[in-house]
Coordinates of C-alpha atoms (C1' of nucleotides) in Angstrom, one line a residue:
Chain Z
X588 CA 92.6 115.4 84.4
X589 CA 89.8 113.3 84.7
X590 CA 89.8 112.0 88.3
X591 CA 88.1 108.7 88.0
X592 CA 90.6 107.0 85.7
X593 CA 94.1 107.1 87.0
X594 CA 96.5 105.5 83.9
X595 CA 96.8 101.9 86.0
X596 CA 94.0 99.6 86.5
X597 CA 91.8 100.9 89.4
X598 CA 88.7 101.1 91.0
X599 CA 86.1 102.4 89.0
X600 CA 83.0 103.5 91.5
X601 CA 83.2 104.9 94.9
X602 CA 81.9 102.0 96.3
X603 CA 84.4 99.9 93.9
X604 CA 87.0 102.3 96.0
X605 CA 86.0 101.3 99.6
X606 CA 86.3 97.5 98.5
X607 CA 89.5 97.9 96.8
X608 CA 90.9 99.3 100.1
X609 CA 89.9 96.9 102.4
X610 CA 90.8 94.6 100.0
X611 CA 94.1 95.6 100.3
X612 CA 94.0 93.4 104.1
X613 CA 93.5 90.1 102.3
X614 CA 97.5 90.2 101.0
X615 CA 98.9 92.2 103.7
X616 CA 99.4 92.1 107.7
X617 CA 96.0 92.5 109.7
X618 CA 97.5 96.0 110.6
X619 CA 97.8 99.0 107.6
X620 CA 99.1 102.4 108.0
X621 CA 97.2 105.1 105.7
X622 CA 100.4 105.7 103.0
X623 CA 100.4 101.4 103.1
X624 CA 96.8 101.3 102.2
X625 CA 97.2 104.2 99.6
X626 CA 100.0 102.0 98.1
X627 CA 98.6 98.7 98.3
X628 CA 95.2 100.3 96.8
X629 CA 96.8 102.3 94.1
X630 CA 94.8 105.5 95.2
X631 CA 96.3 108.5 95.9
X632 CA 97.2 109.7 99.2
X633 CA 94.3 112.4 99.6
X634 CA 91.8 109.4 98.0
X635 CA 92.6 107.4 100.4
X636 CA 92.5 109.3 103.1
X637 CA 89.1 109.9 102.1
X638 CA 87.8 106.4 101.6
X639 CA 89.5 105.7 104.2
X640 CA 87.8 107.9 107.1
X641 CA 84.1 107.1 105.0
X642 CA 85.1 103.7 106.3
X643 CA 85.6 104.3 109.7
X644 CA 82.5 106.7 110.1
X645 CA 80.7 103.4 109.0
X646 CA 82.7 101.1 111.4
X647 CA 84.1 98.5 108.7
X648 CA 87.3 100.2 109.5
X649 CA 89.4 101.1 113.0
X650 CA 92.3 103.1 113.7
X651 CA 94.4 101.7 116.4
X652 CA 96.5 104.1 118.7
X653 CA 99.6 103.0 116.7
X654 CA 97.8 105.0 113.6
X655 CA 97.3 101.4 112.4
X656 CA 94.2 100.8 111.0
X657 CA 92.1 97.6 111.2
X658 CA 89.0 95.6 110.5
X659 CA 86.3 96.7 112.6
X660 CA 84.1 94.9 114.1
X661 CA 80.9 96.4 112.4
X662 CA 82.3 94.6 109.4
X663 CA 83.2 91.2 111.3
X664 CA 79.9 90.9 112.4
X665 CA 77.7 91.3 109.1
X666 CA 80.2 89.0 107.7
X667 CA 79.2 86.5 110.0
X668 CA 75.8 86.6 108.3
X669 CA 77.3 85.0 105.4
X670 CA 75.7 81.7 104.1
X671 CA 79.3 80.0 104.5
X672 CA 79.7 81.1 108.1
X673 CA 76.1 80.9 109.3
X674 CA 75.1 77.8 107.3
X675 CA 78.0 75.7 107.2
X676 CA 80.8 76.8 109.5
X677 CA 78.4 77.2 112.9
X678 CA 76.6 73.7 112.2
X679 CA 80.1 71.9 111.5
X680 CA 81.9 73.4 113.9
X681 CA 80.6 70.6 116.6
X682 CA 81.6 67.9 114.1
X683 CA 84.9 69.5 113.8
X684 CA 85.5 70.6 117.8
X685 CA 84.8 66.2 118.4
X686 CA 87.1 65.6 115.2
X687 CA 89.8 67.8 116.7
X688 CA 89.4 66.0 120.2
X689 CA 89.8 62.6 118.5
X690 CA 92.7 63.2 116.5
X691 CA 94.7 66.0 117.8
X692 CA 95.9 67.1 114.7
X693 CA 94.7 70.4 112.4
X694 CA 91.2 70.3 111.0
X695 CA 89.6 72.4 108.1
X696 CA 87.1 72.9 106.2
X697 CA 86.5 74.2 103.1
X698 CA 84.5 75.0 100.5
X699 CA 85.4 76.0 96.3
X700 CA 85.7 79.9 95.9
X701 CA 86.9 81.0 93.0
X702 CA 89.0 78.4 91.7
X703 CA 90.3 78.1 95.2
X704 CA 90.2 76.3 98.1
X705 CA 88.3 78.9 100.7
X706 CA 89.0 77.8 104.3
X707 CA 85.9 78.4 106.1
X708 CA 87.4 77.2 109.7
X709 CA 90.4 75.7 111.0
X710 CA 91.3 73.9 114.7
X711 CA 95.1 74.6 114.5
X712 CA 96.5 71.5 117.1
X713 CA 98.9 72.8 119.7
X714 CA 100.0 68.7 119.6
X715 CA 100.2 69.2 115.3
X716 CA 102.6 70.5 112.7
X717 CA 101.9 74.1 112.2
X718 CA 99.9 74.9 108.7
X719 CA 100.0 77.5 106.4
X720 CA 95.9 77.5 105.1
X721 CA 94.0 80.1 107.5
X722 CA 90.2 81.0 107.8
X723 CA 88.8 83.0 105.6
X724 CA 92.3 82.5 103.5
X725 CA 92.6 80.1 99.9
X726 CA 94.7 78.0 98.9
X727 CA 95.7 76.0 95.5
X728 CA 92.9 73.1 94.7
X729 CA 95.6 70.7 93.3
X730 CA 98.2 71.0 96.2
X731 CA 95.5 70.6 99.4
X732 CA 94.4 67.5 100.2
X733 CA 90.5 69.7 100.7
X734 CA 91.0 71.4 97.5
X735 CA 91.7 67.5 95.7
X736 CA 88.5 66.6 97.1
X737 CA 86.6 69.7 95.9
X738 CA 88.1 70.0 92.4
X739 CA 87.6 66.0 91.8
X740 CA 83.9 66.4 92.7
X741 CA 83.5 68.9 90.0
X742 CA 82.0 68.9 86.6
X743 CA 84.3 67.6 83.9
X744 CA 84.5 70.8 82.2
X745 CA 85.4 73.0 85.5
X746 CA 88.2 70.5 86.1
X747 CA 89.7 70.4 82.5
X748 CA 89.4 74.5 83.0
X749 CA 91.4 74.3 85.9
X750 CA 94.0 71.4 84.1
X751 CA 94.8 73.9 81.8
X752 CA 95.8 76.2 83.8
X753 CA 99.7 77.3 84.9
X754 CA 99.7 75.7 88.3
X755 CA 102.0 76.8 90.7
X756 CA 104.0 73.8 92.8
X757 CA 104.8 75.6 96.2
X758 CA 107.1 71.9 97.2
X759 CA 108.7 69.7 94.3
X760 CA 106.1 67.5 95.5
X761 CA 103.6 68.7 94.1
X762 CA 101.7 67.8 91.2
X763 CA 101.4 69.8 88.5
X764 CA 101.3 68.2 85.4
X765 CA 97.6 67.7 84.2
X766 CA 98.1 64.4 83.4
X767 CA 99.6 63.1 86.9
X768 CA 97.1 65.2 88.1
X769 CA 94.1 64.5 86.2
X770 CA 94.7 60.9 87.5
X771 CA 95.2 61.4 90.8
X772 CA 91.7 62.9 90.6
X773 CA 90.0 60.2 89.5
X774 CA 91.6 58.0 92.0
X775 CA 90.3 60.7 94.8
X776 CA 86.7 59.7 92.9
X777 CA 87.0 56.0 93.3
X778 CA 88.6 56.1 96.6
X779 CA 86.2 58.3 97.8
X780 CA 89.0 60.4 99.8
X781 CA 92.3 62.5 99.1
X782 CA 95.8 62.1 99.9
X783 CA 99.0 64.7 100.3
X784 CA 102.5 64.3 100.6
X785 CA 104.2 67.1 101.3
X786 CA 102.5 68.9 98.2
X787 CA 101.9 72.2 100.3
X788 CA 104.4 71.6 102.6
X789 CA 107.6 69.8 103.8
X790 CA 107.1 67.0 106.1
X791 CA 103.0 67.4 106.1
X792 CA 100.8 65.5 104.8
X793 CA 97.0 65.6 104.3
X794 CA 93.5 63.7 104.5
X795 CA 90.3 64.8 103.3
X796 CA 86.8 63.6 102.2
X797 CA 83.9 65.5 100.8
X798 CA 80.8 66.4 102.3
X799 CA 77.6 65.7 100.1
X800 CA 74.2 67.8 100.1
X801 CA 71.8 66.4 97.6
X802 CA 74.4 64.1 95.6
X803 CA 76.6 67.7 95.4
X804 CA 79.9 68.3 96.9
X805 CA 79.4 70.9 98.8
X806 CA 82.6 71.6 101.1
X807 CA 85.4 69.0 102.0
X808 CA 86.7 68.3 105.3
X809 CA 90.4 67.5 106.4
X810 CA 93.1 66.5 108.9
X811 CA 96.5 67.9 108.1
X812 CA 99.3 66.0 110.1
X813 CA 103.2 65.2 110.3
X814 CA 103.6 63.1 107.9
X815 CA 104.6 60.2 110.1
X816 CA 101.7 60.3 111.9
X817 CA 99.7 60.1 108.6
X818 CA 97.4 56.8 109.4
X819 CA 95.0 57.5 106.4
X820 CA 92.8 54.4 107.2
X821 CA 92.1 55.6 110.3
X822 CA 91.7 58.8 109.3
X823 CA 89.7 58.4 106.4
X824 CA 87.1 56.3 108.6
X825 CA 87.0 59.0 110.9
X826 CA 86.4 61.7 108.9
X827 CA 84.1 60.6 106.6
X828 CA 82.0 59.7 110.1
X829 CA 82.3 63.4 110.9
X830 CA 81.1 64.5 106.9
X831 CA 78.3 62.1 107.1
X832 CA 77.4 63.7 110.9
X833 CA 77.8 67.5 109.3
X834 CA 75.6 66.7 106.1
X835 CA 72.9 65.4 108.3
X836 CA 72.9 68.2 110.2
X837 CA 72.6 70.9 107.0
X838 CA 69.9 69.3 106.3
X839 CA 67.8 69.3 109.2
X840 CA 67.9 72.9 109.0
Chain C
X767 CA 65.8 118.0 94.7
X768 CA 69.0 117.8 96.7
X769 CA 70.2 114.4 95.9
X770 CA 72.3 113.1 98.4
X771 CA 70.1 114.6 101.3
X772 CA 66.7 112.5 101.4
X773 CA 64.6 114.1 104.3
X774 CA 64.5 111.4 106.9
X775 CA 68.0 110.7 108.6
X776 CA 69.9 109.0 105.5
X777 CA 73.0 107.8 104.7
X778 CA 75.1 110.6 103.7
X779 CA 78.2 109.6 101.7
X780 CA 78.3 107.0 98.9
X781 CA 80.6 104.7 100.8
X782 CA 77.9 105.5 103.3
X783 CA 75.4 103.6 101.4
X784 CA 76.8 100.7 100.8
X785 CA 77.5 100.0 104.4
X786 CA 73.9 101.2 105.2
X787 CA 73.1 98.5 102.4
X788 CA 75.3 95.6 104.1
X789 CA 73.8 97.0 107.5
X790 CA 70.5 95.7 106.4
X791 CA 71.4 92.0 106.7
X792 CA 72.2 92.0 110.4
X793 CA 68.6 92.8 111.6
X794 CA 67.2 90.7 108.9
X795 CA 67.3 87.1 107.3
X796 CA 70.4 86.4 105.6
X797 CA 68.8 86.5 102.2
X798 CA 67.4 89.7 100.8
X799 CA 65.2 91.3 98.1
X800 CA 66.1 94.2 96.1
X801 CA 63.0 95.8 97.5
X802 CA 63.7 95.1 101.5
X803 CA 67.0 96.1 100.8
X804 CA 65.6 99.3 99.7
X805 CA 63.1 99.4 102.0
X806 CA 65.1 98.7 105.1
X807 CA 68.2 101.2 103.9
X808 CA 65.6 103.4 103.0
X809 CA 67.2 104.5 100.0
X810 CA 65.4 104.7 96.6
X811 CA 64.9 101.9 94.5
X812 CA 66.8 102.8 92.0
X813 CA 69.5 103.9 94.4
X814 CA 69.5 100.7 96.1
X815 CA 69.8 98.8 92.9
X816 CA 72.6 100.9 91.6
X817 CA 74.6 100.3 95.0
X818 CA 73.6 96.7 95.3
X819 CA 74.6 96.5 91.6
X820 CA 77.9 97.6 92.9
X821 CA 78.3 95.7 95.8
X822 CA 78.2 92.8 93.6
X823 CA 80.5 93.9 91.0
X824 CA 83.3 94.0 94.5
X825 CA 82.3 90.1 95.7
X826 CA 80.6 92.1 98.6
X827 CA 76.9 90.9 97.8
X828 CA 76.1 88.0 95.7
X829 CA 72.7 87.4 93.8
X830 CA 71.0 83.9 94.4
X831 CA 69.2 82.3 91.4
X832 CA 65.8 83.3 93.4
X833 CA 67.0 86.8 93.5
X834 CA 68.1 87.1 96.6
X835 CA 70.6 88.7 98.0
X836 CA 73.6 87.2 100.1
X837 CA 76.6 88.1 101.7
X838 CA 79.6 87.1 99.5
X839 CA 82.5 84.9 100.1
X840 CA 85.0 88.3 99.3
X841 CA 83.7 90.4 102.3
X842 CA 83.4 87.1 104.6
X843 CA 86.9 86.6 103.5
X844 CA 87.9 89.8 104.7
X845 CA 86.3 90.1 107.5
X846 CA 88.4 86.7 108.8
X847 CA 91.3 89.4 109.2
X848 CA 89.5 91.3 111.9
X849 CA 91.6 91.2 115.2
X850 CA 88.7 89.9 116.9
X851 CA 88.5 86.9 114.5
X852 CA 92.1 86.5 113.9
X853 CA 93.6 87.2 117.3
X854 CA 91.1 85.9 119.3
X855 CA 88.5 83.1 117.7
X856 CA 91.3 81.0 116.0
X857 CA 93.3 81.7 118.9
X858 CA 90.9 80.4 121.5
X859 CA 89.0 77.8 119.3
X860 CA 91.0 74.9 120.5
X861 CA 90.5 75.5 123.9
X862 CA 86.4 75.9 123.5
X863 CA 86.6 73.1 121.4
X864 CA 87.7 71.3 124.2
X865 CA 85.4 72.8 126.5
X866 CA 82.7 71.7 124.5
X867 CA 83.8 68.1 124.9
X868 CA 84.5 67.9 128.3
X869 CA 80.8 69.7 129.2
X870 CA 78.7 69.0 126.1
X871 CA 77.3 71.9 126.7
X872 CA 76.6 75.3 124.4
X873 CA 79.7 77.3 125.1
X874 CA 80.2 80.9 123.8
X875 CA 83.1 83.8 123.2
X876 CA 81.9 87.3 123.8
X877 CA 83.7 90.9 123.8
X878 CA 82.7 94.3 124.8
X879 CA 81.5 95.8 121.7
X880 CA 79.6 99.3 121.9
X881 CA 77.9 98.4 125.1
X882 CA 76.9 95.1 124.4
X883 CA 78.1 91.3 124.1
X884 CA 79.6 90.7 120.9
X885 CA 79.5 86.8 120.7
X886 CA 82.7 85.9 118.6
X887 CA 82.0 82.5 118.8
X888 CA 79.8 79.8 120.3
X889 CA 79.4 76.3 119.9
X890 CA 76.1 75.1 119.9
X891 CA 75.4 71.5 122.0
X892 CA 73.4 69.3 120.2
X893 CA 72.8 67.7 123.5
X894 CA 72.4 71.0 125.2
X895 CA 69.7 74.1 125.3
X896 CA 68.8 75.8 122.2
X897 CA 70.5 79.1 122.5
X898 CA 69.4 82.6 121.3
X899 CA 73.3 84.1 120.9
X900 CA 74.9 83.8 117.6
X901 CA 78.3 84.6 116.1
X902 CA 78.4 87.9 115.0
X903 CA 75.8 88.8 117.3
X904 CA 75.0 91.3 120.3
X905 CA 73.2 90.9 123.5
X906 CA 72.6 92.9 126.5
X907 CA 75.5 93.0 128.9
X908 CA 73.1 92.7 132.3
X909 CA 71.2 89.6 131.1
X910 CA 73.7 87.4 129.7
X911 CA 76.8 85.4 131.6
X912 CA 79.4 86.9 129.5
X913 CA 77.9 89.9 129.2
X914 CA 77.9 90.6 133.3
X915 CA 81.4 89.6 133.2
X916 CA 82.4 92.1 130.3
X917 CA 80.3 95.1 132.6
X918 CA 81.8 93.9 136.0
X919 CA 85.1 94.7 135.1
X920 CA 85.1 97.8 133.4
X921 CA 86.0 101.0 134.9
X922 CA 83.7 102.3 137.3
X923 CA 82.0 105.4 134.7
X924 CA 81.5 102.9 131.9
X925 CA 78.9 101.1 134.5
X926 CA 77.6 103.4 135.8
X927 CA 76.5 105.1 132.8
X928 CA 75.4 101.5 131.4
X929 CA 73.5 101.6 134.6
X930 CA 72.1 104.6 133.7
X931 CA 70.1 103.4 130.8
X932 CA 67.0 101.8 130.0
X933 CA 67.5 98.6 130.6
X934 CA 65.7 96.1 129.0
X935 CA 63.8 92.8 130.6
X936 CA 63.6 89.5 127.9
X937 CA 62.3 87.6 131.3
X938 CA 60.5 88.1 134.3
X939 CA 64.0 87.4 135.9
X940 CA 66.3 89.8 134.3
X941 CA 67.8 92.0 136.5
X942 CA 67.1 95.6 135.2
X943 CA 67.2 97.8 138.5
X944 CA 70.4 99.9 138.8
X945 CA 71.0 99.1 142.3
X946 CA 70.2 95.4 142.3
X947 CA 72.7 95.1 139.3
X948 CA 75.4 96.8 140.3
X949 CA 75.5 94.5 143.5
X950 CA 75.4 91.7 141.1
X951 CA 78.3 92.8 139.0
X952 CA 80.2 93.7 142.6
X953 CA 79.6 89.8 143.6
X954 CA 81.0 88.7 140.2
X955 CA 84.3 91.0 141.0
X956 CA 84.5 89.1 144.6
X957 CA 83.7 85.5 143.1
X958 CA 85.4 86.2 140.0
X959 CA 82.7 84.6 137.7
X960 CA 79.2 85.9 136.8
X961 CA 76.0 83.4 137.4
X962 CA 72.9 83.7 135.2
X963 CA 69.3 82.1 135.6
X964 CA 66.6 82.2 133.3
X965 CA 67.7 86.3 132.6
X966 CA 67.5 85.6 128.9
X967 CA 65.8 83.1 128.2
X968 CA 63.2 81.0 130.7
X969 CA 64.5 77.6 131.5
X970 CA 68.1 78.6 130.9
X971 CA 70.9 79.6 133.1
X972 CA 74.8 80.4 132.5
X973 CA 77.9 80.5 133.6
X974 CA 80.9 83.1 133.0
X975 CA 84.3 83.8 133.6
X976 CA 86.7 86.6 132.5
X977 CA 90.3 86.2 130.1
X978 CA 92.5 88.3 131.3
X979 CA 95.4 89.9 129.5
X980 CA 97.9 92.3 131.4
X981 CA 95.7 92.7 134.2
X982 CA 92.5 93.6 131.6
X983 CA 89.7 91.8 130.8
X984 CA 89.6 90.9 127.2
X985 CA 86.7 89.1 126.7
X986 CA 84.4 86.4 128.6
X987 CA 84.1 82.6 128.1
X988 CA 80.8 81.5 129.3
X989 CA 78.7 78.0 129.6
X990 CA 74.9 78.0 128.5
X991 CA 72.7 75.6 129.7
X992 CA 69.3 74.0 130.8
X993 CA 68.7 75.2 134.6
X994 CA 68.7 71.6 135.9
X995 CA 72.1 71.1 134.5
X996 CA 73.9 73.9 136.2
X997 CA 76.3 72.8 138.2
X998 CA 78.1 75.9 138.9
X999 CA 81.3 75.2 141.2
X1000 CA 82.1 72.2 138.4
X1001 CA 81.4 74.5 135.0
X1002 CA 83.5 77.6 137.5
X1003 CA 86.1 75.6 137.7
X1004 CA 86.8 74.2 134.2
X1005 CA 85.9 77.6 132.4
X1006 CA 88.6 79.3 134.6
X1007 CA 90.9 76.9 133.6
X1008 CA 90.1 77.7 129.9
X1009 CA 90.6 81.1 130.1
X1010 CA 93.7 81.0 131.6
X1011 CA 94.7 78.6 128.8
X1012 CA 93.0 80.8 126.0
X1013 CA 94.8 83.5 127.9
X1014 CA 98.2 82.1 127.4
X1015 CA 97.4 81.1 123.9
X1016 CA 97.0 84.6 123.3
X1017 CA 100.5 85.8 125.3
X1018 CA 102.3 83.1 123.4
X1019 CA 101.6 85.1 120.6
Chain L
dA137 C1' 118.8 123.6 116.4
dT138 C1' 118.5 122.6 111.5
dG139 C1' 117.4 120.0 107.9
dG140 C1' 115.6 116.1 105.5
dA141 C1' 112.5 112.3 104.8
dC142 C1' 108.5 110.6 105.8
dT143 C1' 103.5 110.2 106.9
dA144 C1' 99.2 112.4 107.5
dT145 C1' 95.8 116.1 106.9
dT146 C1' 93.4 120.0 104.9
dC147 C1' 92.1 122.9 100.9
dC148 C1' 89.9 123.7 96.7
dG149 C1' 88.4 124.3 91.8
dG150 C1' 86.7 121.4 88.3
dA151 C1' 83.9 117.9 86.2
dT152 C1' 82.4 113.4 86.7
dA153 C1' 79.8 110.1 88.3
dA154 C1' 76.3 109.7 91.6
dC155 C1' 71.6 111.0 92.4
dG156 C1' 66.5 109.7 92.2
dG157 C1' 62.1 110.6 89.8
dA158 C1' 59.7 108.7 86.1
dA159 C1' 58.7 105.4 82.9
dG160 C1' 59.1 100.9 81.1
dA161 C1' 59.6 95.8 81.5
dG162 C1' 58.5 91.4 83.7
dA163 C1' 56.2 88.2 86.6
dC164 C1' 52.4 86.7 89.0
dT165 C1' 47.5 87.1 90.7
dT166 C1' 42.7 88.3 90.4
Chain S
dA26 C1' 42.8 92.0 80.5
dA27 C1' 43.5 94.8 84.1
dG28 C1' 45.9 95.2 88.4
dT29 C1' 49.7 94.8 91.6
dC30 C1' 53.8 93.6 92.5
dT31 C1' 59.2 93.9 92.0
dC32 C1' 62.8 95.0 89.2
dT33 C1' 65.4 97.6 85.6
dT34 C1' 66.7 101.3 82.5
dC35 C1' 66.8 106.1 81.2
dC36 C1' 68.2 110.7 81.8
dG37 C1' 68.9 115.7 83.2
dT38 C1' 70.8 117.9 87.1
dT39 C1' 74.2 119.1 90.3
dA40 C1' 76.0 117.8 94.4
dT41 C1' 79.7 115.1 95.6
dC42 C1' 83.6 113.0 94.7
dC43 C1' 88.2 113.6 92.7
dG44 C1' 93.2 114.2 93.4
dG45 C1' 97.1 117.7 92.9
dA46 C1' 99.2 120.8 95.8
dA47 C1' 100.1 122.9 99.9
dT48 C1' 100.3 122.5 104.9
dA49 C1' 101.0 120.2 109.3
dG50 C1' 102.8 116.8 112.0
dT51 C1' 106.5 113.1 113.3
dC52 C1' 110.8 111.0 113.6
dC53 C1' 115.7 110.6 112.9
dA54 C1' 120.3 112.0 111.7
dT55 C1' 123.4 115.5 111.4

DNA sequence: ATGGACTATTCCGGATAACGGAAGAGACTT
DNA sequence: AAGTCTCTTCCGTTATCCGGAATAGTCCAT
């Protein structure tokens, strides 16, 4: 039996392996036992078991007392080295701590990944509505007021690669059809900022406005609120103050 | 020729590698070479470009269009689910972000990680003191606020066998003799926070104070700033009020 | 106690996929 | 055109990874 290939799709290298299991913590709880990881990974047990103590040897992996095993910090910490942590998310995060103390509500920030929304931070307000986006987690471009910005800003051919796609609608709010949608982009062009109603969620709405490096949409910034509380002029003023602070300070270095 | 066994002290499993590959970054710039990758993992060239190769195929590594090597969104991504980033950072961002408004000054997040001070966040003052610490980073324990917080209330053979090492001197004013050190750390158990001044860096002083959970010290919330500025019984008095709110954040699950 | 269901760990023979030296391909300088 | 880089591909060897199977540990119900 040739032990690379198991019938199902799976990892292919042994390095392919290790990313495939930590992988495995994007979808789940921040906490795996071994037989969770060997299911969520498709490897078998022994495999696993394996990769899995290769992992912690190098320190990308713990195991807990509970036999739980988790991120290490060896990990966490050359991830911080990441352009999108060190070169955006450290120089907003200012912007976004003075944006949080002037609204109150939830900020984030994020850039395109993938066809995705990538949250790069979050200030989750005690005084706000909770929110489902997370840092480091992605979310749907069409149904986030941040992912709107960042898919409007895009070449035409990216977006009409993205309109043709199934798109999910999480609230019956959202808005899927690709023409609705493909219009509500180009008003997020003219406007110069994005709106939500309770396209992600009940009761929440969103602002966002894009932040631009060298005439390029680079990452979007947000306020997600009640949706009484939504005062998009105000908001909208606000933020794009805080974008326009965050570009400038990109680029001086 | 044995090939997993190069002479010097090498990585020894191929999981083992591609850490030892992602290693390279944290000592480094954020952007490599193929050829500093090799060089600094001391692995072969055409080892390193297979692993790197690899790495790239998982979303770990990404290649620039100047050939460089990054750190990719997946393993940033992942990363985000680390306890210390998921149960701690988002956890306590509101309150630093708060902390940052009311002092203006550079405020920082630090745990115990393998003898030194892991910073899990900071938030860098535009109106405040350049600062060498950075997210994802590690400092000494005896010449940093947090860090003497983080050493002063750990069980009594951890110090002393910290105290037992070589302890380094960035400045003139570092504290690096055993005795003088460990009557610091005893005064920061009395006063309950830890006082820094010009130990890391000349001109610069800090301020520290302990979160505790369940009667343990979790981490250290600490105040960098220029000498001048120091006002310690004011910056004492609003970081403990912090913790203890970063503290509940984190009981309130 | 006994058994069953589960998770975790160790063993081991087989063959694959990882290994790295060497040679080739670019790119840029002298 | 020769030289000096860095990067990429090739390829024979075999060490290392593979995963089934058996063992050990844990927990719960009977």
């Amino acid at each position: 039996m040739s032990p690379a290939r198991t019938t199902s799709g799976a990892p292919v290298s042994s390095i392919g392996r290790g990313i495939a299991v930590l992988a495995c913590f994007t979808s789940r709880a921040h906490a795996l036992t071994l037989s969770e990881l060997s299911a969520a990974s498709k490897l078998p047990m022994s495999s696993t078991h394996r990769v899995v103590a290769e992992l912690v040897t190098g320190g990308f992996l713990v195991r807990g007392q509970d036999k739980r095993y988790r991120i290490g910090t060896r990990l966490w910490s050359i991830a911080q080295l990441a352009p999108v942590s060190e070169q955006l998310r450290e120089r907003a995060l200012p912007t976004l701590a003075r944006l949080y103390e002037e609204t109150g509500e939830n900020i984030t920030l994020a850039v395109l990944d993938r066809g995705q929304a990538l949250y790069v931070d979050r200030l989750v307000g005690e005084r706000s509505v909770p929110i489902v986006s997370r840092s480091g987690g992605h979310l749907p471009l069409h149904t986030t007021g941040v992912g709107k910005v960042l898919l409007a800003y895009q070449p035409k051919e990216s977006i009409e690669k993205y309109l043709g796609r199934r798109l999910e609608r999480p609230t019956p709010y959202s808005i899927a059809d690709p023409v609705k949608l493909e219009k509500e982009l180009a008003e997020v062009r003219t406007n110069g900022y994005s709106v939500t109603r309770q396209e992600m969620t009940p009761g929440t709405g969103s602002v966002a406005v894009p932040i631009v490096r060298k005439g390029r949409t680079i990452a979007a910034v947000g306020v997600v609120a009640h949706l009484a509380r939504l005062d998009v002029n105000r908001l909208v003023a606000t933020l794009q103050q805080a974008a326009a602070s965050i570009a400038k300070e990109l680029d001086d270095h």
